[in-house]
mmCIF file of C-alpha atoms in Angstrom:
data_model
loop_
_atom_site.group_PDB
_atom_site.id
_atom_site.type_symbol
_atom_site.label_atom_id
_atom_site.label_comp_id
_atom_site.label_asym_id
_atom_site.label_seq_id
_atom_site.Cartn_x
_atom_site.Cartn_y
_atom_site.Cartn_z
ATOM 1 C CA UNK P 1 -29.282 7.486 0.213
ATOM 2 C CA UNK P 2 -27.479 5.532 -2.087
ATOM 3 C CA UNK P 3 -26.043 2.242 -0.124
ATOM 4 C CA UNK P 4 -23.015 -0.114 -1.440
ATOM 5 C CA UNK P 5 -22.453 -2.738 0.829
ATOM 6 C CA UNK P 6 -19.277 -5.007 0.377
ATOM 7 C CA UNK P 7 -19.604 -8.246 2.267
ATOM 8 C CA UNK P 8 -16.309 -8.067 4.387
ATOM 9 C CA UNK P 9 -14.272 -5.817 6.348
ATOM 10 C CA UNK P 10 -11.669 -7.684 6.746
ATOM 11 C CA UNK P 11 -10.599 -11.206 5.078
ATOM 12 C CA UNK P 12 -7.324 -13.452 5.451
ATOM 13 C CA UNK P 13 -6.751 -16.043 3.395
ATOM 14 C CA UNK P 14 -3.926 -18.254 2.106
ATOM 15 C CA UNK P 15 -2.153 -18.616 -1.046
ATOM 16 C CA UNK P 16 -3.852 -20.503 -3.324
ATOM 17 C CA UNK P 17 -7.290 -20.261 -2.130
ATOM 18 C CA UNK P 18 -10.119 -18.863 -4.087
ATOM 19 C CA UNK P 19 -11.755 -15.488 -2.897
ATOM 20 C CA UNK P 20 -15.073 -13.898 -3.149
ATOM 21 C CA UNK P 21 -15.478 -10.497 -2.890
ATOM 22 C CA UNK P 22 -18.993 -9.293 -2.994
ATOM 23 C CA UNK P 23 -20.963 -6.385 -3.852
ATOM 24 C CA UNK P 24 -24.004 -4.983 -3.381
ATOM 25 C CA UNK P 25 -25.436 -1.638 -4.380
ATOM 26 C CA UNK P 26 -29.321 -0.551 -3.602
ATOM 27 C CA UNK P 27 -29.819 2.174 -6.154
ATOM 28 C CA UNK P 28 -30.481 0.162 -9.312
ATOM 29 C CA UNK P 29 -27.590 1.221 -11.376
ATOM 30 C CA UNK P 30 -26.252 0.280 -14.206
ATOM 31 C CA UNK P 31 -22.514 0.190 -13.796
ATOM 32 C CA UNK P 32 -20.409 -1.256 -11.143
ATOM 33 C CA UNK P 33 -16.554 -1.106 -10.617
ATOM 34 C CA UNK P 34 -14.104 -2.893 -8.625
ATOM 35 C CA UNK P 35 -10.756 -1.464 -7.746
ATOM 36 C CA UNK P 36 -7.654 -1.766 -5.787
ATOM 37 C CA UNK P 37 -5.661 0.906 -3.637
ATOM 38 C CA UNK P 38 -2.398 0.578 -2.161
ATOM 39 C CA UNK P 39 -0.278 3.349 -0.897
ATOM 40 C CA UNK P 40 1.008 5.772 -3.463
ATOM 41 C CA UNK P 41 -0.763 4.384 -6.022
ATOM 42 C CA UNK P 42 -4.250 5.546 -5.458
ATOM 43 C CA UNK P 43 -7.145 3.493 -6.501
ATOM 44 C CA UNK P 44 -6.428 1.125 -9.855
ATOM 45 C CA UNK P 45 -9.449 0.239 -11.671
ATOM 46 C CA UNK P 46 -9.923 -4.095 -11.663
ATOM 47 C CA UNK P 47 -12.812 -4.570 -13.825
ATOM 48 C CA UNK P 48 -16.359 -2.719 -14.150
ATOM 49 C CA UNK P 49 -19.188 -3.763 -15.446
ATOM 50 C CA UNK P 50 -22.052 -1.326 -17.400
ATOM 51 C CA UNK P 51 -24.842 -4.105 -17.423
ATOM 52 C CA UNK P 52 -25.560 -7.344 -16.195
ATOM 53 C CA UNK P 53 -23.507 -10.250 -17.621
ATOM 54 C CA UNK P 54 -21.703 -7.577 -18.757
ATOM 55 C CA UNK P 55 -17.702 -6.578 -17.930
ATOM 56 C CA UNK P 56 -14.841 -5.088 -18.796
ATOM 57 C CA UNK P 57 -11.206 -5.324 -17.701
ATOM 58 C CA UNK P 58 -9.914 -1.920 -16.418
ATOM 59 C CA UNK P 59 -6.560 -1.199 -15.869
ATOM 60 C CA UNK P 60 -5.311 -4.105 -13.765
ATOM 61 C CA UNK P 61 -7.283 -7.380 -14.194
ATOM 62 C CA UNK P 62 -4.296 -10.310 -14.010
ATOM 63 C CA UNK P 63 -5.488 -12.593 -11.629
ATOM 64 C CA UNK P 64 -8.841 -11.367 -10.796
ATOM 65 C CA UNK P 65 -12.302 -12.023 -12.746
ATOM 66 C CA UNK P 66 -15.821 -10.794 -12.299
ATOM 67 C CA UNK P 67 -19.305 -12.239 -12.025
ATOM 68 C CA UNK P 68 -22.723 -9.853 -12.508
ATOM 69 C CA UNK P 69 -25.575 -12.256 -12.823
ATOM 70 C CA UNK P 70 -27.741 -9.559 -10.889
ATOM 71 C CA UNK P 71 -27.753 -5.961 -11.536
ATOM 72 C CA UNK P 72 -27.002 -4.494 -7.839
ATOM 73 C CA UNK P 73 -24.365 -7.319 -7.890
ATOM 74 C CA UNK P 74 -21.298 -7.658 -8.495
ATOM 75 C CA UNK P 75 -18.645 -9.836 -7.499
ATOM 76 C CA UNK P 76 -14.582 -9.779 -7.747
ATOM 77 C CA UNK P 77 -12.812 -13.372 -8.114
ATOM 78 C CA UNK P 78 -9.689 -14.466 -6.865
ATOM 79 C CA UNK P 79 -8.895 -17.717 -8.621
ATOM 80 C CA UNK P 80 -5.751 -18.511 -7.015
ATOM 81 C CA UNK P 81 -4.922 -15.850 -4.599
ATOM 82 C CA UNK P 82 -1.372 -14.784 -4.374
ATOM 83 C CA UNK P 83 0.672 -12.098 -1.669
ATOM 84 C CA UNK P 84 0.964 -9.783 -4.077
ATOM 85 C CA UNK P 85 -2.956 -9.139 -4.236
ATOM 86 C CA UNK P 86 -3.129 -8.506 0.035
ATOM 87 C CA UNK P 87 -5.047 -4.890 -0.711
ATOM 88 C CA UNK P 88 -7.696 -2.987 0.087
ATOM 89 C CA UNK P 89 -10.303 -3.441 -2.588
ATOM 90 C CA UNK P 90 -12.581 -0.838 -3.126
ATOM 91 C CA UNK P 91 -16.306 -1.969 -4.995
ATOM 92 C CA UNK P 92 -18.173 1.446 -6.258
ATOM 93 C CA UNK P 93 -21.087 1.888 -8.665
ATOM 94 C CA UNK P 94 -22.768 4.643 -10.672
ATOM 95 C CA UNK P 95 -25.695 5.716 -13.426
ATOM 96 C CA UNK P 96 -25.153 5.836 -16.673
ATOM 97 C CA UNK P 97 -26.534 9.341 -16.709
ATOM 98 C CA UNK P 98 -24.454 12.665 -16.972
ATOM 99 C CA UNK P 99 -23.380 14.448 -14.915
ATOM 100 C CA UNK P 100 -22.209 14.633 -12.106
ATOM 101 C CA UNK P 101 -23.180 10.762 -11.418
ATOM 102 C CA UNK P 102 -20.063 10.339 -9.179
ATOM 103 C CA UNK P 103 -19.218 6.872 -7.768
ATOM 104 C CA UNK P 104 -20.449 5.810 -4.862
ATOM 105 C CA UNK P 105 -18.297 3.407 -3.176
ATOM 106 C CA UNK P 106 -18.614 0.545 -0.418
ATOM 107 C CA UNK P 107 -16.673 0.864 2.742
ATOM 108 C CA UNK P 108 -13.615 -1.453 1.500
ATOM 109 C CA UNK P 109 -12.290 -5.010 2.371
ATOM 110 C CA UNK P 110 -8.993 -4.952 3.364
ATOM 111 C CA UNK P 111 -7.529 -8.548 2.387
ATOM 112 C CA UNK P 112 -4.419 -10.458 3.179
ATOM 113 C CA UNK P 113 -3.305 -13.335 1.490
ATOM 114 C CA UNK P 114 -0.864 -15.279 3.753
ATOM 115 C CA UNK S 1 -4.566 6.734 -21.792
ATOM 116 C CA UNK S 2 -5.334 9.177 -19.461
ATOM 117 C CA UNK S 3 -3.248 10.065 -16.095
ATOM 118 C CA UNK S 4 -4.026 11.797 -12.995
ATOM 119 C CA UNK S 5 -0.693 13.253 -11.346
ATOM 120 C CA UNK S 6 -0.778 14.157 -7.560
ATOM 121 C CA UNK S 7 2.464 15.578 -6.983
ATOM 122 C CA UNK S 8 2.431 16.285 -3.270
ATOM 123 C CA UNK S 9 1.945 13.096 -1.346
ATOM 124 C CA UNK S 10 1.469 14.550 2.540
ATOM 125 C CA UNK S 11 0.936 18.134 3.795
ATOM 126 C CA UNK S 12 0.628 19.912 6.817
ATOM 127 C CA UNK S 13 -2.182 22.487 7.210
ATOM 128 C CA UNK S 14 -2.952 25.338 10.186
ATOM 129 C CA UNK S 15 -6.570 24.872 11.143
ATOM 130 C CA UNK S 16 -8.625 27.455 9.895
ATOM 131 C CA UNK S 17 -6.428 28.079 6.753
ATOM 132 C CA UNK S 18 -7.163 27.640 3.709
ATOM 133 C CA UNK S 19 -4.768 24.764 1.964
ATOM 134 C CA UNK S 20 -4.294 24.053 -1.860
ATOM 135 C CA UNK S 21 -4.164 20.385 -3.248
ATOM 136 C CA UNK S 22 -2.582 19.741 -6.998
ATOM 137 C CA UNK S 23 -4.026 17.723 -9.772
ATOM 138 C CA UNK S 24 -2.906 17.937 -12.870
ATOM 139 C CA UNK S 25 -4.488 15.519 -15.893
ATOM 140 C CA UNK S 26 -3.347 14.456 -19.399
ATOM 141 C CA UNK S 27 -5.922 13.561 -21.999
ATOM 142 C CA UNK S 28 -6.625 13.880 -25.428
ATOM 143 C CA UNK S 29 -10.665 13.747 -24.789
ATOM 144 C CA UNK S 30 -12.609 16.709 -25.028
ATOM 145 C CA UNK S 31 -14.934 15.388 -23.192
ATOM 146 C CA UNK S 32 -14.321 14.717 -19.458
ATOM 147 C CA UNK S 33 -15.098 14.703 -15.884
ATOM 148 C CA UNK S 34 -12.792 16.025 -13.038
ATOM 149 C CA UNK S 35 -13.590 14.287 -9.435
ATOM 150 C CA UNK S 36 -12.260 14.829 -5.593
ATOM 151 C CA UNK S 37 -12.717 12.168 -3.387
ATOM 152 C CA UNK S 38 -12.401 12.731 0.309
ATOM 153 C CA UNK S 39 -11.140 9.037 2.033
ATOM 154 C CA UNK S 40 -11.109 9.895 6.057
ATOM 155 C CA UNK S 41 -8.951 6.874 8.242
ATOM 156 C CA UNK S 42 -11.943 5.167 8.203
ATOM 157 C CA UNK S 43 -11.748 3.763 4.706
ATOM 158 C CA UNK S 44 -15.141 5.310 3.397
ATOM 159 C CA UNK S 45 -14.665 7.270 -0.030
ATOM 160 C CA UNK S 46 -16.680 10.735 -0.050
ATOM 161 C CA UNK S 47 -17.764 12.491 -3.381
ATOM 162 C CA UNK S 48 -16.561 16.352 -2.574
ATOM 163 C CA UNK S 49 -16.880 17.944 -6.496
ATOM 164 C CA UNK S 50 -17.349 17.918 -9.663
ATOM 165 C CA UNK S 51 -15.862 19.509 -12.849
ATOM 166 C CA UNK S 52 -17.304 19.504 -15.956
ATOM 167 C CA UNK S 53 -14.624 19.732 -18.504
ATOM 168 C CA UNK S 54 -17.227 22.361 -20.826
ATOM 169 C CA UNK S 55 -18.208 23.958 -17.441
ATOM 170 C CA UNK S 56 -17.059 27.806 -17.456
ATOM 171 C CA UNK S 57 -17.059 28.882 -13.883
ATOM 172 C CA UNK S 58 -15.151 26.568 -11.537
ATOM 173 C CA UNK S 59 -17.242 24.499 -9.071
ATOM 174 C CA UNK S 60 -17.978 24.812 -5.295
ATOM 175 C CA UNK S 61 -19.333 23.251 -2.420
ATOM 176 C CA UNK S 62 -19.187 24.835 0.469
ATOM 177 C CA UNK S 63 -15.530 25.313 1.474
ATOM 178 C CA UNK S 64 -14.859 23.230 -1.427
ATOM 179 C CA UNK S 65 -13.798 25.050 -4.572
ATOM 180 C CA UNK S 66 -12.159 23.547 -7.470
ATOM 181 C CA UNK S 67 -9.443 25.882 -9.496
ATOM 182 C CA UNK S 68 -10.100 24.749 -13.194
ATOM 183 C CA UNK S 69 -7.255 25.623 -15.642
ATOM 184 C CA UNK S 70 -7.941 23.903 -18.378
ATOM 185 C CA UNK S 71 -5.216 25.239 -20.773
ATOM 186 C CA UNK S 72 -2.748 24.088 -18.434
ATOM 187 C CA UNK S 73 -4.745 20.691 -17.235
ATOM 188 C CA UNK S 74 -4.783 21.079 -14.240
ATOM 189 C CA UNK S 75 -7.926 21.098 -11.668
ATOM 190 C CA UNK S 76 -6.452 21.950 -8.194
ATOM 191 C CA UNK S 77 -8.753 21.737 -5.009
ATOM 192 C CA UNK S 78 -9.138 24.310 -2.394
ATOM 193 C CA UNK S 79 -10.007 24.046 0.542
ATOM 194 C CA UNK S 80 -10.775 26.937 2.594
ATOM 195 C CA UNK S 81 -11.249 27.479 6.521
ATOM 196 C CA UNK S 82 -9.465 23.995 7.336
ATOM 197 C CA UNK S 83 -11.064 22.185 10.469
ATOM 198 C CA UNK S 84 -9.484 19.340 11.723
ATOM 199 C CA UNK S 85 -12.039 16.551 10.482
ATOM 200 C CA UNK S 86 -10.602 17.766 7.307
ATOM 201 C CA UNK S 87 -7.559 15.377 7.975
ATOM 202 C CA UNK S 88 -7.976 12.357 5.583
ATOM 203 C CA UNK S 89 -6.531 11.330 1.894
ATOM 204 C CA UNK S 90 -7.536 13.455 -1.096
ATOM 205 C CA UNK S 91 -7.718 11.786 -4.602
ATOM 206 C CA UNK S 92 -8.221 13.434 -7.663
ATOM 207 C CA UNK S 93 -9.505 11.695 -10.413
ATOM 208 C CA UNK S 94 -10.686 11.677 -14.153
ATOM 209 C CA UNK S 95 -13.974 10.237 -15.757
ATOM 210 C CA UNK S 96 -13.781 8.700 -19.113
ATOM 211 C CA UNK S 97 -16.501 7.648 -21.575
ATOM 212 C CA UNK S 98 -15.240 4.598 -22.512
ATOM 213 C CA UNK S 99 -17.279 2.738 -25.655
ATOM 214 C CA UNK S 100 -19.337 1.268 -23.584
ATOM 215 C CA UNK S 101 -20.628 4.598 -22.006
ATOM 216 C CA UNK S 102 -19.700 3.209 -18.471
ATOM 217 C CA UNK S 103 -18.016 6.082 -16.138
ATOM 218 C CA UNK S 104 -14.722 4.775 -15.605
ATOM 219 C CA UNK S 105 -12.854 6.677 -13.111
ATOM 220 C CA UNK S 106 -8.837 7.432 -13.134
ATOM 221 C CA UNK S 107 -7.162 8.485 -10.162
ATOM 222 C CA UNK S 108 -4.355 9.790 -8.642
ATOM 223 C CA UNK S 109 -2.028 8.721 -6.611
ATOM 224 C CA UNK S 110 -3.464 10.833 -3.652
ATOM 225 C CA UNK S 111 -2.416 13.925 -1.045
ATOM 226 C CA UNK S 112 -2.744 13.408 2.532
ATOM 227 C CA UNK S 113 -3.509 16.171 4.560
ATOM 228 C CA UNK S 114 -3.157 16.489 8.202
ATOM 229 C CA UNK S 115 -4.464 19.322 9.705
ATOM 230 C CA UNK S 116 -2.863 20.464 12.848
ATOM 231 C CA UNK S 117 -5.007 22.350 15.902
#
């Protein structure tokens, strides 16, 4: 079975601080995504990434940047974190094959930034 | 841009009947994907089905069946025989082929369905 692994459940931190958020996926592929959800909004796409050293913003990328040195990882940076970004992020990753190659996601880390 | 609409945000559901969740998509692609994600209280996100946007016959999985209308854009889920582990957030949600060929995923704001004994 396809495993993502994110490396926190839960995180606080203050404002200001830098955050990691890491990601690792067992399956060898190719693209990896990182999103926020909050409630009503669904899940908002960060940045992905579709090879290593690779990326691309998605949807929502103020504030946040991305790091894929390895191909089963890839992490989401918080330069200077802010209240506005306590969320549940959400790392998934996928083939590059079609179809149905769905995302497989981690199990979340819920962060709040104090 | 593309844009996955979710128009009913919570619903109540009899166990053992079968309850109908809305999606309805805009995009200009021909090409696309149609997803439903399954996210129980725990957090984890769970793959349910997929709909090919050339695929003829609409998809199932088990009590999973996906009502693809593509004239009108919309790709509704069904669920049939509700049982209460069934309670959880649904999102709908839209694959793109970006440029890069990566899978990029759009989704919906999200139903929650609660599934009373």
């Amino acid at each position: 079975d396809v495993k993502v692994t994110q490396s926190s459940r839960y995180l606080v931190k203050r404002t200001g601080e830098k955050v990691f958020l890491e990601c690792v996926q067992d399956m060898d592929h190719e693209n990896m995504f990182w999103y926020r959800q909050d409630p009503g909004l669904g899940l908002r796409l960060i940045y992905f990434s579709y090879d290593v050293k690779m990326k691309e913003k998605g949807d929502i990328p103020e504030g946040y940047s991305v790091s894929r040195e390895k191909k089963e990882r890839f992490s989401l940076i918080l330069e200077s974190a802010s209240t506005n970004q306590t969320s549940m992020y959400l790392c998934a990753s996928t083939t590059r094959d079609f179809p149905p190659n769905e995302q497989f996601f981690g199990p979340g880390t819920r962060l709040t930034v104090l | 841009a593309q844009k996955i609409t979710q128009t009913q945000p919570g619903m109540f559901v009899q166990e053992k009947e079968a309850v109908t969740l809305d999606c309805t998509y805009d995009t200009s692609d021909q090409s696309y994907g149609l997803f439903w994600y399954k996210q129980p209280s725990s957090g984890e996100m769970i793959f349910l089905i997929y709909q090919g946007s050339y695929d003829e016959q609409n998809a199932t999985e088990g009590r999973y069946s996906l009502n693809f209308q593509k004239a009108r854009k919309s790709a509704n889920l069904v669920i049939s025989a509700s049982q209460l582990g069934d309670s959880a957030m649904y999102f709908c949600a839209m694959r793109e082929r970006t440029k890069a060929a990566g899978n990029k995923l759009t989704f919906g704001g999200g139903t929650r369905v609660l599934v009373k004994p």
